[in-house]
CSV table of C-alpha atoms and ligand atoms in Angstrom, one decimal:
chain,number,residue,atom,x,y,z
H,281,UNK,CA,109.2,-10.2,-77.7
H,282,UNK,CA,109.6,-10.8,-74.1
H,283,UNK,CA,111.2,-14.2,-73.0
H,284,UNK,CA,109.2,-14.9,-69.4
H,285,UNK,CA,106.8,-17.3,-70.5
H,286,UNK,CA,102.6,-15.8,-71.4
H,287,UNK,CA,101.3,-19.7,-70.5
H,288,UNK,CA,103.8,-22.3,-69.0
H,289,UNK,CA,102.8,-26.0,-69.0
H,290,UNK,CA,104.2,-28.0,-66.5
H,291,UNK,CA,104.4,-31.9,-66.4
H,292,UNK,CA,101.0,-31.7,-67.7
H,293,UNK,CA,98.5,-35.0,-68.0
H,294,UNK,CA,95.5,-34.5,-69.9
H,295,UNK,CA,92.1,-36.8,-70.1
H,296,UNK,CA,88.8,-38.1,-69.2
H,297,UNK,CA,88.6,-39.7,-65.7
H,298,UNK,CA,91.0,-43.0,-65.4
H,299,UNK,CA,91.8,-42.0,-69.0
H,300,UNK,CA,95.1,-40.4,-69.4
H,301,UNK,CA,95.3,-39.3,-73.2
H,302,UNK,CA,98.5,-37.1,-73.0
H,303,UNK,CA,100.8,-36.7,-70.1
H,304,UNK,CA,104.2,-35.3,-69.6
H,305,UNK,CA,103.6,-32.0,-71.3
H,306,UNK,CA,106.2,-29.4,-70.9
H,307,UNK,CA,106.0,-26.2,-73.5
H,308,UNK,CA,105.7,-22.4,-73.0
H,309,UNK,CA,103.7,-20.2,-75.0
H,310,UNK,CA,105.1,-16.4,-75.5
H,311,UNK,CA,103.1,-13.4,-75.6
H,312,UNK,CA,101.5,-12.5,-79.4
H,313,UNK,CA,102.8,-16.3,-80.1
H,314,UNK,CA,100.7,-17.6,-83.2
H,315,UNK,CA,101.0,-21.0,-80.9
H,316,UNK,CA,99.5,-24.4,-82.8
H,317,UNK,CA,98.7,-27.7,-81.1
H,318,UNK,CA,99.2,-30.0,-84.4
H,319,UNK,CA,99.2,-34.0,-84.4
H,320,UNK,CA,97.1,-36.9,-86.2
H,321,UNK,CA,93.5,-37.1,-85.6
H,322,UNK,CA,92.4,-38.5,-81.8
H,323,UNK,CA,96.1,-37.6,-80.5
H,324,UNK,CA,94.5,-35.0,-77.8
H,325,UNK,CA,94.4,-31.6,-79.2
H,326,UNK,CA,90.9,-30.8,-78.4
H,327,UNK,CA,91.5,-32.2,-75.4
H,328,UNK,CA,94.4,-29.7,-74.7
H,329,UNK,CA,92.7,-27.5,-75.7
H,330,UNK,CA,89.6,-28.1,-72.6
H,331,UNK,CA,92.6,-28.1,-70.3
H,332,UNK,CA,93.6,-24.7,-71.2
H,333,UNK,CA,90.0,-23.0,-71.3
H,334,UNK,CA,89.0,-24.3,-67.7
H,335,UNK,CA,86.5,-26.8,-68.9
H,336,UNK,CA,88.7,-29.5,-67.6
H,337,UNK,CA,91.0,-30.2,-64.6
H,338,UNK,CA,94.7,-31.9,-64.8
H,339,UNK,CA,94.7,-35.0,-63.1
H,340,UNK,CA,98.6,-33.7,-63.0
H,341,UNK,CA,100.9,-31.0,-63.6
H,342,UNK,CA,99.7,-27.8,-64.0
H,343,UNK,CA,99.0,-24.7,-66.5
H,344,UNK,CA,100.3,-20.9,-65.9
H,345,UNK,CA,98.7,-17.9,-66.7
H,346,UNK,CA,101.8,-15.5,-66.2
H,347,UNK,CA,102.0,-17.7,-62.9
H,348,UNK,CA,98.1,-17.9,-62.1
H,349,UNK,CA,97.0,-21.3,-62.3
H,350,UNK,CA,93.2,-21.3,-63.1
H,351,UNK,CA,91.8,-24.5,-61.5
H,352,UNK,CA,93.9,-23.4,-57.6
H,353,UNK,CA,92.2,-19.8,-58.8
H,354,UNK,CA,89.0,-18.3,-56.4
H,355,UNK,CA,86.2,-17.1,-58.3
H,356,UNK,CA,87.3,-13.6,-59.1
H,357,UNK,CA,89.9,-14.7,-61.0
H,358,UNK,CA,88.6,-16.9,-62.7
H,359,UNK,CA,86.0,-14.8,-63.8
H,360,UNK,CA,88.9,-12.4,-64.6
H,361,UNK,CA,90.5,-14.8,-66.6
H,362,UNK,CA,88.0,-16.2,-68.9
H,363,UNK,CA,86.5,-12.8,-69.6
H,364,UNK,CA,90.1,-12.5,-71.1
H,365,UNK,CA,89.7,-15.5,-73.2
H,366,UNK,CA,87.9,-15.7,-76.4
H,367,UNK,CA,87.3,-18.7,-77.4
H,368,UNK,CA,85.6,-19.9,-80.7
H,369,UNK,CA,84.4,-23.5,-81.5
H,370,UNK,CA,85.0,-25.7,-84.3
H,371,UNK,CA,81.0,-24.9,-85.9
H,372,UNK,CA,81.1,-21.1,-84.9
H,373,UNK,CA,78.5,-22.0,-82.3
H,374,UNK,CA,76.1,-18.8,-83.0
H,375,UNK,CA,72.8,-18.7,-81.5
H,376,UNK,CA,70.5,-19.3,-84.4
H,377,UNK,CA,67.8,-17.0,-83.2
H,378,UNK,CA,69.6,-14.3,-82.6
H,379,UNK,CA,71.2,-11.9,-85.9
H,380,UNK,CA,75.0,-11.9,-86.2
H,381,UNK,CA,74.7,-8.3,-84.4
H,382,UNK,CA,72.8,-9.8,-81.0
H,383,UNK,CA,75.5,-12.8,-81.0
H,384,UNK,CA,78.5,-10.3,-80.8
H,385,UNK,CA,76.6,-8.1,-78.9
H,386,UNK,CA,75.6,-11.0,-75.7
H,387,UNK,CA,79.1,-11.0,-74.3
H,388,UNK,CA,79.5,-7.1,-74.3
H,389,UNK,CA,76.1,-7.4,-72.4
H,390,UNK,CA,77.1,-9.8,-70.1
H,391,UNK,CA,80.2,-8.7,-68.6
H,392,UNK,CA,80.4,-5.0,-69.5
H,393,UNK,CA,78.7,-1.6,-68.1
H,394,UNK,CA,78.6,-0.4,-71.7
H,395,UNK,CA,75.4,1.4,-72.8
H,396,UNK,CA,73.3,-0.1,-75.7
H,397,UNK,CA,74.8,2.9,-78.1
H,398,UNK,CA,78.3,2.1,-77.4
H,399,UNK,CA,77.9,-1.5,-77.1
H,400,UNK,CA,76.2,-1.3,-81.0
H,401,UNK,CA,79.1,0.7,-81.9
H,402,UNK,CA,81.6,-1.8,-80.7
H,403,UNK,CA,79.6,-4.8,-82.3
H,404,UNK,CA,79.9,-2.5,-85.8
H,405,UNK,CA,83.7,-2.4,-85.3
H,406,UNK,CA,84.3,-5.9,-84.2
H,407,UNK,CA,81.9,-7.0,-87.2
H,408,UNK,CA,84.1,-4.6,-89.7
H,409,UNK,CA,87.3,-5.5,-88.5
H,410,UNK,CA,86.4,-9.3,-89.7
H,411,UNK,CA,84.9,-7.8,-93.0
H,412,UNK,CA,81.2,-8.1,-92.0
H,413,UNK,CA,80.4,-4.4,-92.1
H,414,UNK,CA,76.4,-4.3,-93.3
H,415,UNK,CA,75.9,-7.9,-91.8
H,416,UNK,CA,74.8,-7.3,-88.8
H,417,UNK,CA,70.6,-8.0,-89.1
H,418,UNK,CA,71.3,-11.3,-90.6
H,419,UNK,CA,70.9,-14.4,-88.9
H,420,UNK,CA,73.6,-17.1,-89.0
H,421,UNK,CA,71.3,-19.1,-91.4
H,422,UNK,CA,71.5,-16.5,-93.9
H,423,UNK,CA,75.2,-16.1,-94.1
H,424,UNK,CA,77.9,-18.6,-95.7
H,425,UNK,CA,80.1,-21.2,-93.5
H,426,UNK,CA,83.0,-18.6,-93.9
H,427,UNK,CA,81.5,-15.7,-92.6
H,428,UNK,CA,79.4,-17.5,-90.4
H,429,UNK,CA,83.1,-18.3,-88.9
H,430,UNK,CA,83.8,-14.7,-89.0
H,431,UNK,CA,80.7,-14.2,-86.7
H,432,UNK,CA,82.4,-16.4,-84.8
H,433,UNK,CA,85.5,-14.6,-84.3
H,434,UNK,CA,84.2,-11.1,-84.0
H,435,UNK,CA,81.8,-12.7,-80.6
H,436,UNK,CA,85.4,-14.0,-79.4
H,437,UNK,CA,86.8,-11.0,-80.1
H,438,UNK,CA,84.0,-8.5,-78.4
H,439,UNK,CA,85.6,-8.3,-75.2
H,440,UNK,CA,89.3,-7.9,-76.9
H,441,UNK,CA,90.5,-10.9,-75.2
H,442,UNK,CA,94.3,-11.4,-74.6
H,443,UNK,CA,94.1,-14.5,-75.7
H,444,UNK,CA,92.1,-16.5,-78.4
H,445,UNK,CA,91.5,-20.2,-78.8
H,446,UNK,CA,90.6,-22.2,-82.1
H,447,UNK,CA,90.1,-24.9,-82.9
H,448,UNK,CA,89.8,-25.8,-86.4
H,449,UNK,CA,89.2,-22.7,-87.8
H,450,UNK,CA,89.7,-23.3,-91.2
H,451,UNK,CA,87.6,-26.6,-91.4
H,452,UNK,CA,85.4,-27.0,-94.2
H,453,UNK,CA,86.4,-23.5,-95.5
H,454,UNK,CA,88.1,-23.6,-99.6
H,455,UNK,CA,91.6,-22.8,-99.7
H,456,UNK,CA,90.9,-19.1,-100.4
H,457,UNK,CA,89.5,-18.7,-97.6
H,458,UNK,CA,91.2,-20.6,-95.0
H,459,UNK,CA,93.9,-17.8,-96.4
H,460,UNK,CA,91.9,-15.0,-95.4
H,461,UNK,CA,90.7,-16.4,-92.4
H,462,UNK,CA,94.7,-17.0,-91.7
H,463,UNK,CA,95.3,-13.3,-92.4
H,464,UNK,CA,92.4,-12.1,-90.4
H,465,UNK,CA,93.9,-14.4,-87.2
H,466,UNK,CA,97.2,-12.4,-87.7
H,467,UNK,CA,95.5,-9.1,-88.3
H,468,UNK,CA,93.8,-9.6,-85.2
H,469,UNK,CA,96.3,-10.5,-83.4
H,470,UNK,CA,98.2,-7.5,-84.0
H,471,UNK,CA,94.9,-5.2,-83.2
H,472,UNK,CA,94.6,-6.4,-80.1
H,473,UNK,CA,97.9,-7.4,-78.8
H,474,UNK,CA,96.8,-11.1,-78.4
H,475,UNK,CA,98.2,-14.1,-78.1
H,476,UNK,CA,96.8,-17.2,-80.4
H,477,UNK,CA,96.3,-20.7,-79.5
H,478,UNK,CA,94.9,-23.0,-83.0
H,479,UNK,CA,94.1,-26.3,-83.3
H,480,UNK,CA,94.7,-27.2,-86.6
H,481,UNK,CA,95.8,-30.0,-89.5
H,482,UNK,CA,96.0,-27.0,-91.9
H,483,UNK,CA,99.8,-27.5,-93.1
H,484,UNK,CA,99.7,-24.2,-95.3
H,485,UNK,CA,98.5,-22.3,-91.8
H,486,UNK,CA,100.8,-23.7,-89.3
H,487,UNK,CA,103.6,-23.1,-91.9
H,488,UNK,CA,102.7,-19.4,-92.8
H,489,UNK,CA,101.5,-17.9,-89.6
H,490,UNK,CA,102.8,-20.1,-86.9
H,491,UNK,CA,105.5,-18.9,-84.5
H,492,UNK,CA,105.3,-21.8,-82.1
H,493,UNK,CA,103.7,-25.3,-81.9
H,494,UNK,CA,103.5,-28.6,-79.8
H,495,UNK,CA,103.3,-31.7,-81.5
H,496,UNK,CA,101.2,-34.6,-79.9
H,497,UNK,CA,101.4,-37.8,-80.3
H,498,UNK,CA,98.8,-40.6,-80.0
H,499,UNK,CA,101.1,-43.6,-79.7
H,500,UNK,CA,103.5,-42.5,-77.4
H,501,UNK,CA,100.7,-40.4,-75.5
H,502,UNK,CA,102.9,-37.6,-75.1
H,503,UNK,CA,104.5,-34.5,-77.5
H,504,UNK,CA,107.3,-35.3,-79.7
H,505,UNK,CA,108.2,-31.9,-79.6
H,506,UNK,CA,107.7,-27.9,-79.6
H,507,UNK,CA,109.4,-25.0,-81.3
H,508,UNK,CA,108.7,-22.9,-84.2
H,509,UNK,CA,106.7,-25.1,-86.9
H,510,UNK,CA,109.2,-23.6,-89.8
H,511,UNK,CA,112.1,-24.7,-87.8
H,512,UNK,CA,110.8,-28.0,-86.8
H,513,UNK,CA,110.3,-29.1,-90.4
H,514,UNK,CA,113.3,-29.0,-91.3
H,515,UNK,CA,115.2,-29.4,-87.7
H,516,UNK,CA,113.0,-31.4,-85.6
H,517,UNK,CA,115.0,-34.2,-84.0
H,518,UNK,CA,111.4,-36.3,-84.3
H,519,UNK,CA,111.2,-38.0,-87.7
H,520,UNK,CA,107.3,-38.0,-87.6
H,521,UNK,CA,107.5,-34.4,-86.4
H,522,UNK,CA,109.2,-34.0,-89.7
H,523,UNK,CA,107.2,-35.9,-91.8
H,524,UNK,CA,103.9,-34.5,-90.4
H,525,UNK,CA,105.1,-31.2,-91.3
H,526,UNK,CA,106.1,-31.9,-94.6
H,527,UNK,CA,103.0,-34.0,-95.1
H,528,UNK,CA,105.2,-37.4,-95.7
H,529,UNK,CA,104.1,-39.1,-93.0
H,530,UNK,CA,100.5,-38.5,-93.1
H,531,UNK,CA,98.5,-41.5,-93.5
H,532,UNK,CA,101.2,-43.3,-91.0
H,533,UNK,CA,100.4,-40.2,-88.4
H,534,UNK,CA,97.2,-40.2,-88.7
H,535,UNK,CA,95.6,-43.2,-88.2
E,177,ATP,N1,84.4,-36.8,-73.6
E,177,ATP,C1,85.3,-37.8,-73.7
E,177,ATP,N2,85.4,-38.8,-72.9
E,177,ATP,C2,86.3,-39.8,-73.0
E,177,ATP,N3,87.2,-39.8,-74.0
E,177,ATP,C3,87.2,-38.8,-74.9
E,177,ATP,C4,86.3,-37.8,-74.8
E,177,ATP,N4,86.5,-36.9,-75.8
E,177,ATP,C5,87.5,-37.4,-76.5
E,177,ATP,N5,87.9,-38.6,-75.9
E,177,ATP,C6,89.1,-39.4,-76.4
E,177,ATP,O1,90.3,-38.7,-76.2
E,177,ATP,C7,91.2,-38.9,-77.3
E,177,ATP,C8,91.6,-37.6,-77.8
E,177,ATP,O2,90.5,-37.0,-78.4
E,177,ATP,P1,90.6,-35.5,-79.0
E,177,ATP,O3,89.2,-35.1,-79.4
E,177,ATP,O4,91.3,-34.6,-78.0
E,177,ATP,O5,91.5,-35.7,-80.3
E,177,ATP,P2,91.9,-34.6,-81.4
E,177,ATP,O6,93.4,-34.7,-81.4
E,177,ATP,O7,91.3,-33.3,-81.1
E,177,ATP,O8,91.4,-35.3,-82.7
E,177,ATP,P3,90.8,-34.7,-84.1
E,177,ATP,O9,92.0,-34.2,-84.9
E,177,ATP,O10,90.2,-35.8,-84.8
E,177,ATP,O11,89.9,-33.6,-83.7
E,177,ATP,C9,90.5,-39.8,-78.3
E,177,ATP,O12,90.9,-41.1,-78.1
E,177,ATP,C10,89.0,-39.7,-77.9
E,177,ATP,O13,88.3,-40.9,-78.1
E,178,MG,MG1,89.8,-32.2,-82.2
């Protein structure tokens, strides 16, 4: 794994106007890093998360793309950037009047010179590799809240992205699948050489398939701490780090 930094945040503040909601945030992210913003409920993690996409600009401190800092960016490359994102939202966000085949498909039409045969060959692929194979006439309606998530993914993934944002991905799903939907992130991953930014409160997913995490915290408005999650729960110097990990804090954390 190389050791220069994929994303470097730097003295980061994060919020809405006047608002500060997080500030001080320093953490790196590292190429195919399974990377998890984790903390109790209203801390900011969807709000990190805006930050990051280009939905919202730091009133401080700044965000890296291997040294390209979107928001200072012209519009090439920011173009070039978010067409190297994929990005899917907590409900899936599919276009209900389009079939799971046209909603993968809108990206590849957007920014690609593909021709309709190979851009319905890539929408068959990108709906197999996330175990939708024969899906692709039905409309989100008519599909289940897991592969309705799986949709999700497979639009995200259509342009094969570097880099993939979640958040809550496994909301609402049973425990089975929040487990396949956990392997298929990794799976994924590994197909396309990405890197993997989650929001999450899923304890069994940042444990399994984590590599590296930030923890936020509402209180003190800024992270407690960053590392590997597996580490962290046994080694974090933060006691609530600790106990959110190991779930003993919970009700304390997340109020
Ligand atoms: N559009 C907005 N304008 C102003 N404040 C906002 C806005 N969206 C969120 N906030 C505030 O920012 C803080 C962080 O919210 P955020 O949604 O980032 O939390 P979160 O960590 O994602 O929580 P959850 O785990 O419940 O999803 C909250 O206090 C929230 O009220
Ligand atoms: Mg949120």
């Amino acid at each position: 794994m190389s050791t220069t930094p994929f994303i470097s945040v730097r003295d980061l503040s994060i919020g809405y106007g006047d608002r500060v909601v997080q500030q001080g945030l320093n953490f790196d992210i590292h190429k195919n890093d399974i990377f998890f913003v984790i903390g109790g409920s209203g801390c900011g993690k969807t709000t990190l998360l805006k930050h990051m996409i280009g939905l919202i600009a730091p009133s401080k401190g700044e965000i890296l793309y291997e040294g390209v800092n979107y928001y200072d960016s012209d519009d090439e490359t920011q173009l070039t950037l978010l067409q190297n994102w994929g990005i899917t939202y907590q409900s899936g966000a599919l276009f209900s009047s389009m079939t799971l085949a046209e909603n993968v498909a809108l990206p590849l039409q957007l920014y690609t010179d593909l021709s309709e045969k190979q851009i319905a060959e890539t929408v068959a692929y990108k709906l197999a590799l996330v175990g939708l194979a024969g899906y692709e006439t039905f409309y989100p309606a008519e599909v289940s809240g897991g592969m309705h998530k799986r949709a999700g993914l497979a639009r995200a993934i259509a342009l094969d992205p570097e880099l993939l944002f979640f958040d809550e991905p496994s909301a609402g799903l049973d425990p089975i699948s929040s487990l396949r939907l956990d392997q298929l992130i990794v799976q994924i991953c590994k197909a396309l050489d990405s890197t993997v930014i989650i929001v999450s409160h899923e304890l069994p997913s940042i444990l399994s398939i984590g590599t590296n995490c930030v923890f936020l915290d509402a209180q003190a408005k800024t992270m407690l701490d960053a590392g590997d999650p597996k580490h962290l729960l046994h080694h974090s110097p933060q006691e609530k780090v600790r106990q959110f990990l190991s779930r003993a804090g919970t009700a304390e954390t997340e109020r």
